[in-house]
Structures are given as structure tokens and as C-alpha cells.
């Protein structure tokens, strides 16, 4: 008869705990065995069931190890190379939740946007979905339903802050809408500088259908983009438009026929990013600031913004390089200096 070495494993508060019942005589060897088991478990192989012989008496021994947190993939960040050098793609990847805004996804956006702002190699950002047929369904209503009332307000404020970070990012941001962008999903697209959409994309601020209003900037950004009367019509009715209809009213910059890979809008966004990235990065950044700030004030104040930002361009090396390249009839080599 072969007596067994019994053990139990469980995970609690980020710790892997192993409780072993083994003969006291062989416990001195258990320490080395546990490390072998740990390696096997972390390699995602079945944990073996050990049979040991010559057992004299039983004793328990307990080991605990910290577990490494699983890599978060709600938002995938990719820096492109070659012809799209300097373009960063933020890919939302919550297929079961239709890319809806959870606490974690918002946290990942904050982290990515902060890293982009501190990376002088970035020339353009594209926000897209890695889930076919959907861009973003807005708020995670299942998570929201379990959220205490006193947490709802702060979460919406944080979500609004995320949209503001996108709006004020120093480089152009393009939303590639290859699927439905509803509620907060469209609000994020509105916070971007440019938008491309497939013909079959669905866009709408549908909050009034849920007895709420757009709370992450939608009432203000949509109004400035399509005009007061049209914004009221779309928000009051909660109407959903396709890509073609959105292009007609100026909600998106370009609508394209969807392809078999369901990434036609993303490809259109890549084309835009390529056109932008070859230009002087400081000039593009300051032009964005001039437009963003100038559009919020009267035209004379807007002229003052333009003058102030132009003054910042004059001492840059890129401006000199642009003039020299024009004179020498060659492509300029801008370095963001």
C-alpha cells in the first residue's frame, strides 16, 4: 500500500497558500518540493498529486507565496513604426462588456494618456476598438448598478476628467469608429480632434432614453460641433445615426465603406495620422491649442491666442529646418525642437 502526501491550495488576497500534510520525516524535503509545485502552477500546468512512501507520522506544513497580478488587457497600447512612426494606437478590449467604461478601463486610459504626454516621440494618437462591431457602449451599467450612490458622482467626474485629458492632449487624437459609439462612447469620440467612421457605424447620445443626460461633455462638445439646434434634436430624441449621416452633419470627418476585416475606419485614421505625422510636431501641437482655446472666446481674443502661439514657434529649430528644406527642395526632417 502506498500512503499519500495530501495538500490543498487556495488563493486569498493575492497570496497562493499551500497546506501540506506529510510525514514528519520528510517535511525537511517539502520546502524544495513546494518551489517545484509553484513553478508548475505559474506555468499553468496541472498541479501534480504526489504519492510518497515510508511514512512514519503525519504533520501539517503551510507555505504562502505572493501571486503576480494578471496583465491588464482592457486597453492595449501600441506604438507604431515604419510609415506610421510616432503614432500610438489605444485599443479598447472588453468584448463581454462592449468596451463600456468600467473603473479599471478609465484607470488604464489615465495611465496611457499620462505616458503619451511625457513621450516626445508621439506625433498622433488613434483610439479604436479591438472588438468587432462595437466602439464603446458608454458607461458600464452593470458596474454602475452595484455602485454606491456616493461613488456615482465622483466616478462621473473622473470620467469627465478623462475626456478632458483627451481633448487637451498635446498631440492630435483620432477616434476610429468601426462600430457602435453610444452614450459615453460617442462622448469620448467627441473629445477627440478628428473622427473617422464606417458607413455601418452607429453614433448617438442616447442618455435621455435612460432618464439621464450626457454627463461627460456631450451636451457641450456636440453643440460646438454640429450647432445648437441639431445638438438639441439629437440629444432630446436620443437618435442614432450611421456613418454617412454623421458625415453629412459634420459629426465625423470621414465615413468609409466597411471592409471584411471590420477596420475600415481604423485604416482611414491611419491615413490621417500619416499625413499629420510628417509635419512639424511643435507647430501641430500649438495649432491644436490655438484652435481649442480660440474657439471658446470671441474672435479678437482668438487672434491673441494665435499670435501668442505663433511667437512660440519663431525660435524653434523645426521652423528653420522647414525653411531650409523648402529652399533646398527636399523633405524636411523635424525633430520637435
GROMACS .gro file of C-alpha atoms in nm:
model
  337
    1UNK     CA    1   0.000   0.000   0.000
    2UNK     CA    2   0.132   0.347  -0.098
    3UNK     CA    3   0.043   0.621   0.150
    4UNK     CA    4  -0.023   0.969   0.006
    5UNK     CA    5   0.108   1.319   0.072
    6UNK     CA    6  -0.206   1.534   0.079
    7UNK     CA    7  -0.212   1.905   0.008
    8UNK     CA    8  -0.467   2.180  -0.051
    9UNK     CA    9  -0.418   2.504  -0.247
   10UNK     CA   10  -0.617   2.827  -0.241
   11UNK     CA   11  -0.578   3.189  -0.344
   12UNK     CA   12  -0.661   3.465  -0.096
   13UNK     CA   13  -0.574   3.837  -0.109
   14UNK     CA   14  -0.309   3.793  -0.375
   15UNK     CA   15  -0.140   3.502  -0.196
   16UNK     CA   16  -0.108   3.141  -0.307
   17UNK     CA   17  -0.133   2.924   0.004
   18UNK     CA   18  -0.041   2.555   0.013
   19UNK     CA   19  -0.128   2.338   0.314
   20UNK     CA   20   0.059   2.009   0.315
   21UNK     CA   21   0.000   1.701   0.530
   22UNK     CA   22   0.307   1.483   0.512
   23UNK     CA   23   0.521   1.252   0.730
   24UNK     CA   24   0.734   1.449   0.974
   25UNK     CA   25   1.037   1.258   0.850
   26UNK     CA   26   1.014   1.406   0.501
   27UNK     CA   27   0.898   1.759   0.586
   28UNK     CA   28   1.256   1.875   0.561
   29UNK     CA   29   1.234   1.798   0.187
   30UNK     CA   30   0.894   1.969   0.143
   31UNK     CA   31   1.043   2.316   0.112
   32UNK     CA   32   1.218   2.222  -0.210
   33UNK     CA   33   0.914   2.039  -0.340
   34UNK     CA   34   0.689   2.342  -0.293
   35UNK     CA   35   0.911   2.552  -0.518
   36UNK     CA   36   0.874   2.289  -0.789
   37UNK     CA   37   0.496   2.293  -0.746
   38UNK     CA   38   0.493   2.675  -0.755
   39UNK     CA   39   0.678   2.675  -1.087
   40UNK     CA   40   0.437   2.419  -1.227
   41UNK     CA   41   0.132   2.621  -1.118
   42UNK     CA   42   0.260   2.951  -1.255
   43UNK     CA   43   0.332   2.774  -1.585
   44UNK     CA   44  -0.040   2.689  -1.597
   45UNK     CA   45   0.021   2.313  -1.588
   46UNK     CA   46  -0.194   2.080  -1.374
   47UNK     CA   47  -0.068   2.063  -1.015
   48UNK     CA   48   0.058   1.703  -0.962
   49UNK     CA   49  -0.075   1.465  -0.699
   50UNK     CA   50   0.220   1.320  -0.515
   51UNK     CA   51   0.238   0.969  -0.369
   52UNK     CA   52   0.509   0.914  -0.112
   53UNK     CA   53   0.610   0.602   0.074
   54UNK     CA   54   0.772   0.509   0.405
   55UNK     CA   55   0.556   0.749   0.608
   56UNK     CA   56   0.602   0.725   0.980
   57UNK     CA   57   0.386   1.008   1.124
   58UNK     CA   58   0.178   1.294   0.985
   59UNK     CA   59   0.237   1.671   1.034
   60UNK     CA   60   0.096   1.981   0.859
   61UNK     CA   61   0.309   2.249   0.698
   62UNK     CA   62   0.187   2.578   0.546
   63UNK     CA   63   0.352   2.785   0.270
   64UNK     CA   64   0.232   3.115   0.116
   65UNK     CA   65   0.363   3.295  -0.192
   66UNK     CA   66   0.262   3.632  -0.345
   67UNK     CA   67   0.083   3.592  -0.675
   68UNK     CA   68   0.173   3.816  -0.968
   69UNK     CA   69  -0.127   4.014  -1.089
   70UNK     CA   70  -0.256   3.919  -1.431
   71UNK     CA   71  -0.164   4.159  -1.708
   72UNK     CA   72  -0.446   4.401  -1.771
   73UNK     CA   73  -0.566   4.398  -2.129
   74UNK     CA   74  -0.874   4.621  -2.112
   75UNK     CA   75  -0.669   4.879  -2.302
   76UNK     CA   76  -0.385   4.778  -2.530
   77UNK     CA   77  -0.125   5.042  -2.611
   78UNK     CA   78   0.083   5.010  -2.927
   79UNK     CA   79   0.346   5.247  -3.070
   80UNK     CA   80   0.359   5.201  -3.446
   81UNK     CA   81   0.675   5.210  -3.658
   82UNK     CA   82   0.786   5.247  -4.020
   83UNK     CA   83   0.545   5.462  -4.225
   84UNK     CA   84   0.330   5.526  -3.915
   85UNK     CA   85   0.626   5.615  -3.692
   86UNK     CA   86   0.514   5.821  -3.394
   87UNK     CA   87   0.152   5.703  -3.399
   88UNK     CA   88   0.017   5.544  -3.082
   89UNK     CA   89  -0.291   5.319  -3.101
   90UNK     CA   90  -0.508   5.277  -2.792
   91UNK     CA   91  -0.717   4.965  -2.845
   92UNK     CA   92  -1.014   4.900  -2.615
   93UNK     CA   93  -1.061   4.530  -2.549
   94UNK     CA   94  -1.359   4.445  -2.325
   95UNK     CA   95  -1.562   4.217  -2.554
   96UNK     CA   96  -1.802   4.088  -2.289
   97UNK     CA   97  -1.886   4.441  -2.174
   98UNK     CA   98  -1.884   4.602  -2.522
   99UNK     CA   99  -1.591   4.824  -2.419
  100UNK     CA  100  -1.808   5.004  -2.165
  101UNK     CA  101  -1.632   5.234  -1.919
  102UNK     CA  102  -1.552   5.045  -1.602
  103UNK     CA  103  -1.341   5.186  -1.319
  104UNK     CA  104  -1.048   4.982  -1.446
  105UNK     CA  105  -1.076   5.091  -1.809
  106UNK     CA  106  -1.088   5.456  -1.702
  107UNK     CA  107  -0.780   5.399  -1.486
  108UNK     CA  108  -0.596   5.243  -1.780
  109UNK     CA  109  -0.686   5.540  -2.002
  110UNK     CA  110  -0.548   5.784  -1.745
  111UNK     CA  111  -0.224   5.588  -1.725
  112UNK     CA  112  -0.183   5.564  -2.104
  113UNK     CA  113  -0.261   5.932  -2.162
  114UNK     CA  114  -0.008   6.039  -1.898
  115UNK     CA  115   0.261   5.824  -2.061
  116UNK     CA  116   0.181   5.965  -2.405
  117UNK     CA  117   0.202   6.322  -2.279
  118UNK     CA  118   0.550   6.253  -2.146
  119UNK     CA  119   0.678   6.085  -2.464
  120UNK     CA  120   0.817   6.335  -2.716
  121UNK     CA  121   0.828   6.069  -2.989
  122UNK     CA  122   0.449   6.057  -3.015
  123UNK     CA  123   0.303   6.254  -3.305
  124UNK     CA  124  -0.055   6.129  -3.317
  125UNK     CA  125  -0.294   5.903  -3.122
  126UNK     CA  126  -0.569   5.678  -3.255
  127UNK     CA  127  -0.839   5.542  -3.024
  128UNK     CA  128  -1.005   5.232  -3.162
  129UNK     CA  129  -1.184   4.915  -3.059
  130UNK     CA  130  -1.038   4.565  -3.081
  131UNK     CA  131  -1.390   4.423  -3.052
  132UNK     CA  132  -1.567   4.379  -3.389
  133UNK     CA  133  -1.889   4.575  -3.436
  134UNK     CA  134  -1.851   4.796  -3.130
  135UNK     CA  135  -1.651   5.109  -3.049
  136UNK     CA  136  -1.775   5.179  -2.698
  137UNK     CA  137  -2.116   5.132  -2.538
  138UNK     CA  138  -2.065   5.408  -2.283
  139UNK     CA  139  -2.090   5.353  -1.909
  140UNK     CA  140  -2.069   5.003  -1.764
  141UNK     CA  141  -2.428   4.993  -1.641
  142UNK     CA  142  -2.383   4.659  -1.461
  143UNK     CA  143  -2.098   4.805  -1.257
  144UNK     CA  144  -2.292   5.130  -1.213
  145UNK     CA  145  -2.592   4.940  -1.073
  146UNK     CA  146  -2.378   4.800  -0.790
  147UNK     CA  147  -2.201   5.130  -0.723
  148UNK     CA  148  -2.300   5.311  -0.401
  149UNK     CA  149  -2.476   5.641  -0.465
  150UNK     CA  150  -2.194   5.837  -0.307
  151UNK     CA  151  -1.949   5.691  -0.562
  152UNK     CA  152  -2.150   5.768  -0.875
  153UNK     CA  153  -2.078   6.143  -0.877
  154UNK     CA  154  -1.700   6.107  -0.826
  155UNK     CA  155  -1.682   5.837  -1.095
  156UNK     CA  156  -1.864   6.056  -1.350
  157UNK     CA  157  -1.632   6.343  -1.257
  158UNK     CA  158  -1.332   6.118  -1.316
  159UNK     CA  159  -1.480   6.007  -1.649
  160UNK     CA  160  -1.530   6.372  -1.745
  161UNK     CA  161  -1.170   6.437  -1.649
  162UNK     CA  162  -1.057   6.156  -1.878
  163UNK     CA  163  -1.239   6.318  -2.170
  164UNK     CA  164  -1.072   6.649  -2.085
  165UNK     CA  165  -0.729   6.482  -2.090
  166UNK     CA  166  -0.803   6.353  -2.440
  167UNK     CA  167  -0.924   6.695  -2.550
  168UNK     CA  168  -0.618   6.875  -2.412
  169UNK     CA  169  -0.357   6.615  -2.514
  170UNK     CA  170  -0.071   6.798  -2.685
  171UNK     CA  171  -0.089   6.578  -2.998
  172UNK     CA  172  -0.387   6.518  -3.231
  173UNK     CA  173  -0.623   6.237  -3.130
  174UNK     CA  174  -0.833   6.047  -3.386
  175UNK     CA  175  -1.131   5.828  -3.299
  176UNK     CA  176  -1.174   5.533  -3.538
  177UNK     CA  177  -1.538   5.425  -3.521
  178UNK     CA  178  -1.578   5.081  -3.677
  179UNK     CA  179  -1.886   5.002  -3.472
  180UNK     CA  180  -2.141   5.146  -3.232
  181UNK     CA  181  -2.038   5.455  -3.034
  182UNK     CA  182  -2.323   5.527  -2.797
  183UNK     CA  183  -2.357   5.749  -2.491
  184UNK     CA  184  -2.019   5.787  -2.326
  185UNK     CA  185  -1.860   5.612  -2.622
  186UNK     CA  186  -1.963   5.896  -2.851
  187UNK     CA  187  -1.865   6.149  -2.585
  188UNK     CA  188  -1.511   6.011  -2.596
  189UNK     CA  189  -1.511   6.038  -2.976
  190UNK     CA  190  -1.631   6.399  -2.944
  191UNK     CA  191  -1.337   6.473  -2.714
  192UNK     CA  192  -1.100   6.365  -2.993
  193UNK     CA  193  -0.979   6.610  -3.257
  194UNK     CA  194  -1.088   6.405  -3.557
  195UNK     CA  195  -1.326   6.116  -3.620
  196UNK     CA  196  -1.345   5.852  -3.892
  197UNK     CA  197  -1.637   5.610  -3.917
  198UNK     CA  198  -1.752   5.318  -4.123
  199UNK     CA  199  -2.081   5.358  -4.309
  200UNK     CA  200  -2.244   5.099  -4.080
  201UNK     CA  201  -2.124   5.257  -3.753
  202UNK     CA  202  -2.391   5.371  -3.507
  203UNK     CA  203  -2.346   5.703  -3.328
  204UNK     CA  204  -2.574   5.859  -3.071
  205UNK     CA  205  -2.609   6.030  -2.735
  206UNK     CA  206  -2.888   5.810  -2.605
  207UNK     CA  207  -2.883   5.906  -2.238
  208UNK     CA  208  -3.231   6.063  -2.232
  209UNK     CA  209  -3.372   5.717  -2.310
  210UNK     CA  210  -3.235   5.616  -1.968
  211UNK     CA  211  -3.376   5.928  -1.798
  212UNK     CA  212  -3.032   6.090  -1.764
  213UNK     CA  213  -2.832   6.340  -1.972
  214UNK     CA  214  -2.487   6.315  -2.129
  215UNK     CA  215  -2.254   6.373  -1.835
  216UNK     CA  216  -1.903   6.353  -1.984
  217UNK     CA  217  -1.908   6.662  -2.203
  218UNK     CA  218  -2.157   6.553  -2.467
  219UNK     CA  219  -2.402   6.841  -2.433
  220UNK     CA  220  -2.122   7.094  -2.484
  221UNK     CA  221  -1.897   6.927  -2.743
  222UNK     CA  222  -2.177   6.809  -2.970
  223UNK     CA  223  -2.328   7.160  -2.969
  224UNK     CA  224  -1.997   7.318  -3.071
  225UNK     CA  225  -1.951   7.061  -3.344
  226UNK     CA  226  -2.290   7.045  -3.516
  227UNK     CA  227  -2.468   7.357  -3.388
  228UNK     CA  228  -2.720   7.420  -3.113
  229UNK     CA  229  -3.040   7.320  -3.296
  230UNK     CA  230  -2.903   6.992  -3.433
  231UNK     CA  231  -2.743   6.901  -3.098
  232UNK     CA  232  -3.076   6.958  -2.921
  233UNK     CA  233  -3.256   6.744  -3.179
  234UNK     CA  234  -3.012   6.455  -3.140
  235UNK     CA  235  -2.998   6.467  -2.758
  236UNK     CA  236  -3.371   6.526  -2.698
  237UNK     CA  237  -3.464   6.232  -2.923
  238UNK     CA  238  -3.170   6.005  -2.838
  239UNK     CA  239  -3.145   5.942  -3.212
  240UNK     CA  240  -2.877   5.710  -3.350
  241UNK     CA  241  -2.708   5.797  -3.682
  242UNK     CA  242  -2.499   5.585  -3.915
  243UNK     CA  243  -2.159   5.689  -4.050
  244UNK     CA  244  -2.292   5.851  -4.368
  245UNK     CA  245  -2.549   6.060  -4.181
  246UNK     CA  246  -2.283   6.162  -3.929
  247UNK     CA  247  -2.051   6.284  -4.203
  248UNK     CA  248  -2.326   6.496  -4.360
  249UNK     CA  249  -2.384   6.694  -4.040
  250UNK     CA  250  -2.011   6.719  -3.959
  251UNK     CA  251  -2.017   6.479  -3.666
  252UNK     CA  252  -1.735   6.276  -3.827
  253UNK     CA  253  -1.466   6.393  -4.067
  254UNK     CA  254  -1.489   6.094  -4.298
  255UNK     CA  255  -1.715   5.793  -4.347
  256UNK     CA  256  -1.592   5.491  -4.541
  257UNK     CA  257  -1.734   5.161  -4.663
  258UNK     CA  258  -1.671   4.885  -4.413
  259UNK     CA  259  -1.440   4.601  -4.520
  260UNK     CA  260  -1.430   4.229  -4.440
  261UNK     CA  261  -1.182   4.288  -4.156
  262UNK     CA  262  -1.412   4.545  -3.992
  263UNK     CA  263  -1.132   4.801  -3.966
  264UNK     CA  264  -1.207   5.045  -4.250
  265UNK     CA  265  -1.241   5.344  -4.016
  266UNK     CA  266  -0.914   5.249  -3.846
  267UNK     CA  267  -0.738   5.237  -4.183
  268UNK     CA  268  -0.879   5.581  -4.265
  269UNK     CA  269  -0.750   5.705  -3.930
  270UNK     CA  270  -0.405   5.564  -4.010
  271UNK     CA  271  -0.404   5.760  -4.336
  272UNK     CA  272  -0.484   6.079  -4.146
  273UNK     CA  273  -0.216   6.004  -3.886
  274UNK     CA  274   0.041   5.952  -4.161
  275UNK     CA  275  -0.041   6.291  -4.313
  276UNK     CA  276  -0.018   6.461  -3.975
  277UNK     CA  277   0.300   6.293  -3.851
  278UNK     CA  278   0.526   6.425  -4.128
  279UNK     CA  279   0.454   6.787  -4.029
  280UNK     CA  280   0.633   6.989  -3.763
  281UNK     CA  281   0.521   6.841  -3.428
  282UNK     CA  282   0.554   7.165  -3.233
  283UNK     CA  283   0.355   7.350  -3.499
  284UNK     CA  284   0.078   7.087  -3.496
  285UNK     CA  285   0.062   7.093  -3.116
  286UNK     CA  286   0.042   7.474  -3.096
  287UNK     CA  287  -0.212   7.487  -3.380
  288UNK     CA  288  -0.430   7.249  -3.177
  289UNK     CA  289  -0.402   7.475  -2.872
  290UNK     CA  290  -0.481   7.785  -3.077
  291UNK     CA  291  -0.794   7.625  -3.224
  292UNK     CA  292  -0.913   7.471  -2.895
  293UNK     CA  293  -0.867   7.789  -2.692
  294UNK     CA  294  -0.967   8.032  -2.965
  295UNK     CA  295  -1.295   7.856  -3.036
  296UNK     CA  296  -1.411   7.921  -2.678
  297UNK     CA  297  -1.373   8.301  -2.692
  298UNK     CA  298  -1.459   8.595  -2.917
  299UNK     CA  299  -1.263   8.623  -3.242
  300UNK     CA  300  -1.034   8.905  -3.126
  301UNK     CA  301  -0.932   8.704  -2.822
  302UNK     CA  302  -0.881   8.412  -3.059
  303UNK     CA  303  -0.643   8.624  -3.266
  304UNK     CA  304  -0.450   8.698  -2.946
  305UNK     CA  305  -0.414   8.324  -2.878
  306UNK     CA  306  -0.290   8.270  -3.233
  307UNK     CA  307  -0.033   8.548  -3.201
  308UNK     CA  308   0.095   8.412  -2.870
  309UNK     CA  309   0.135   8.058  -3.002
  310UNK     CA  310   0.300   8.179  -3.324
  311UNK     CA  311   0.556   8.362  -3.111
  312UNK     CA  312   0.648   8.029  -2.953
  313UNK     CA  313   0.720   7.882  -3.297
  314UNK     CA  314   0.967   8.150  -3.408
  315UNK     CA  315   1.273   8.036  -3.204
  316UNK     CA  316   1.234   7.663  -3.282
  317UNK     CA  317   1.485   7.460  -3.482
  318UNK     CA  318   1.198   7.297  -3.670
  319UNK     CA  319   1.091   7.631  -3.817
  320UNK     CA  320   1.444   7.689  -3.950
  321UNK     CA  321   1.455   7.333  -4.084
  322UNK     CA  322   1.127   7.386  -4.268
  323UNK     CA  323   1.256   7.698  -4.444
  324UNK     CA  324   1.587   7.531  -4.529
  325UNK     CA  325   1.419   7.219  -4.665
  326UNK     CA  326   1.191   7.434  -4.882
  327UNK     CA  327   1.491   7.622  -5.018
  328UNK     CA  328   1.685   7.300  -5.088
  329UNK     CA  329   1.377   7.127  -5.233
  330UNK     CA  330   1.395   6.825  -5.004
  331UNK     CA  331   1.165   6.669  -4.741
  332UNK     CA  332   1.215   6.833  -4.400
  333UNK     CA  333   1.345   6.636  -4.101
  334UNK     CA  334   1.157   6.766  -3.799
  335UNK     CA  335   1.273   6.668  -3.450
  336UNK     CA  336   1.028   6.853  -3.231
  337UNK     CA  337   1.289   7.110  -3.124
   0.00000   0.00000   0.00000
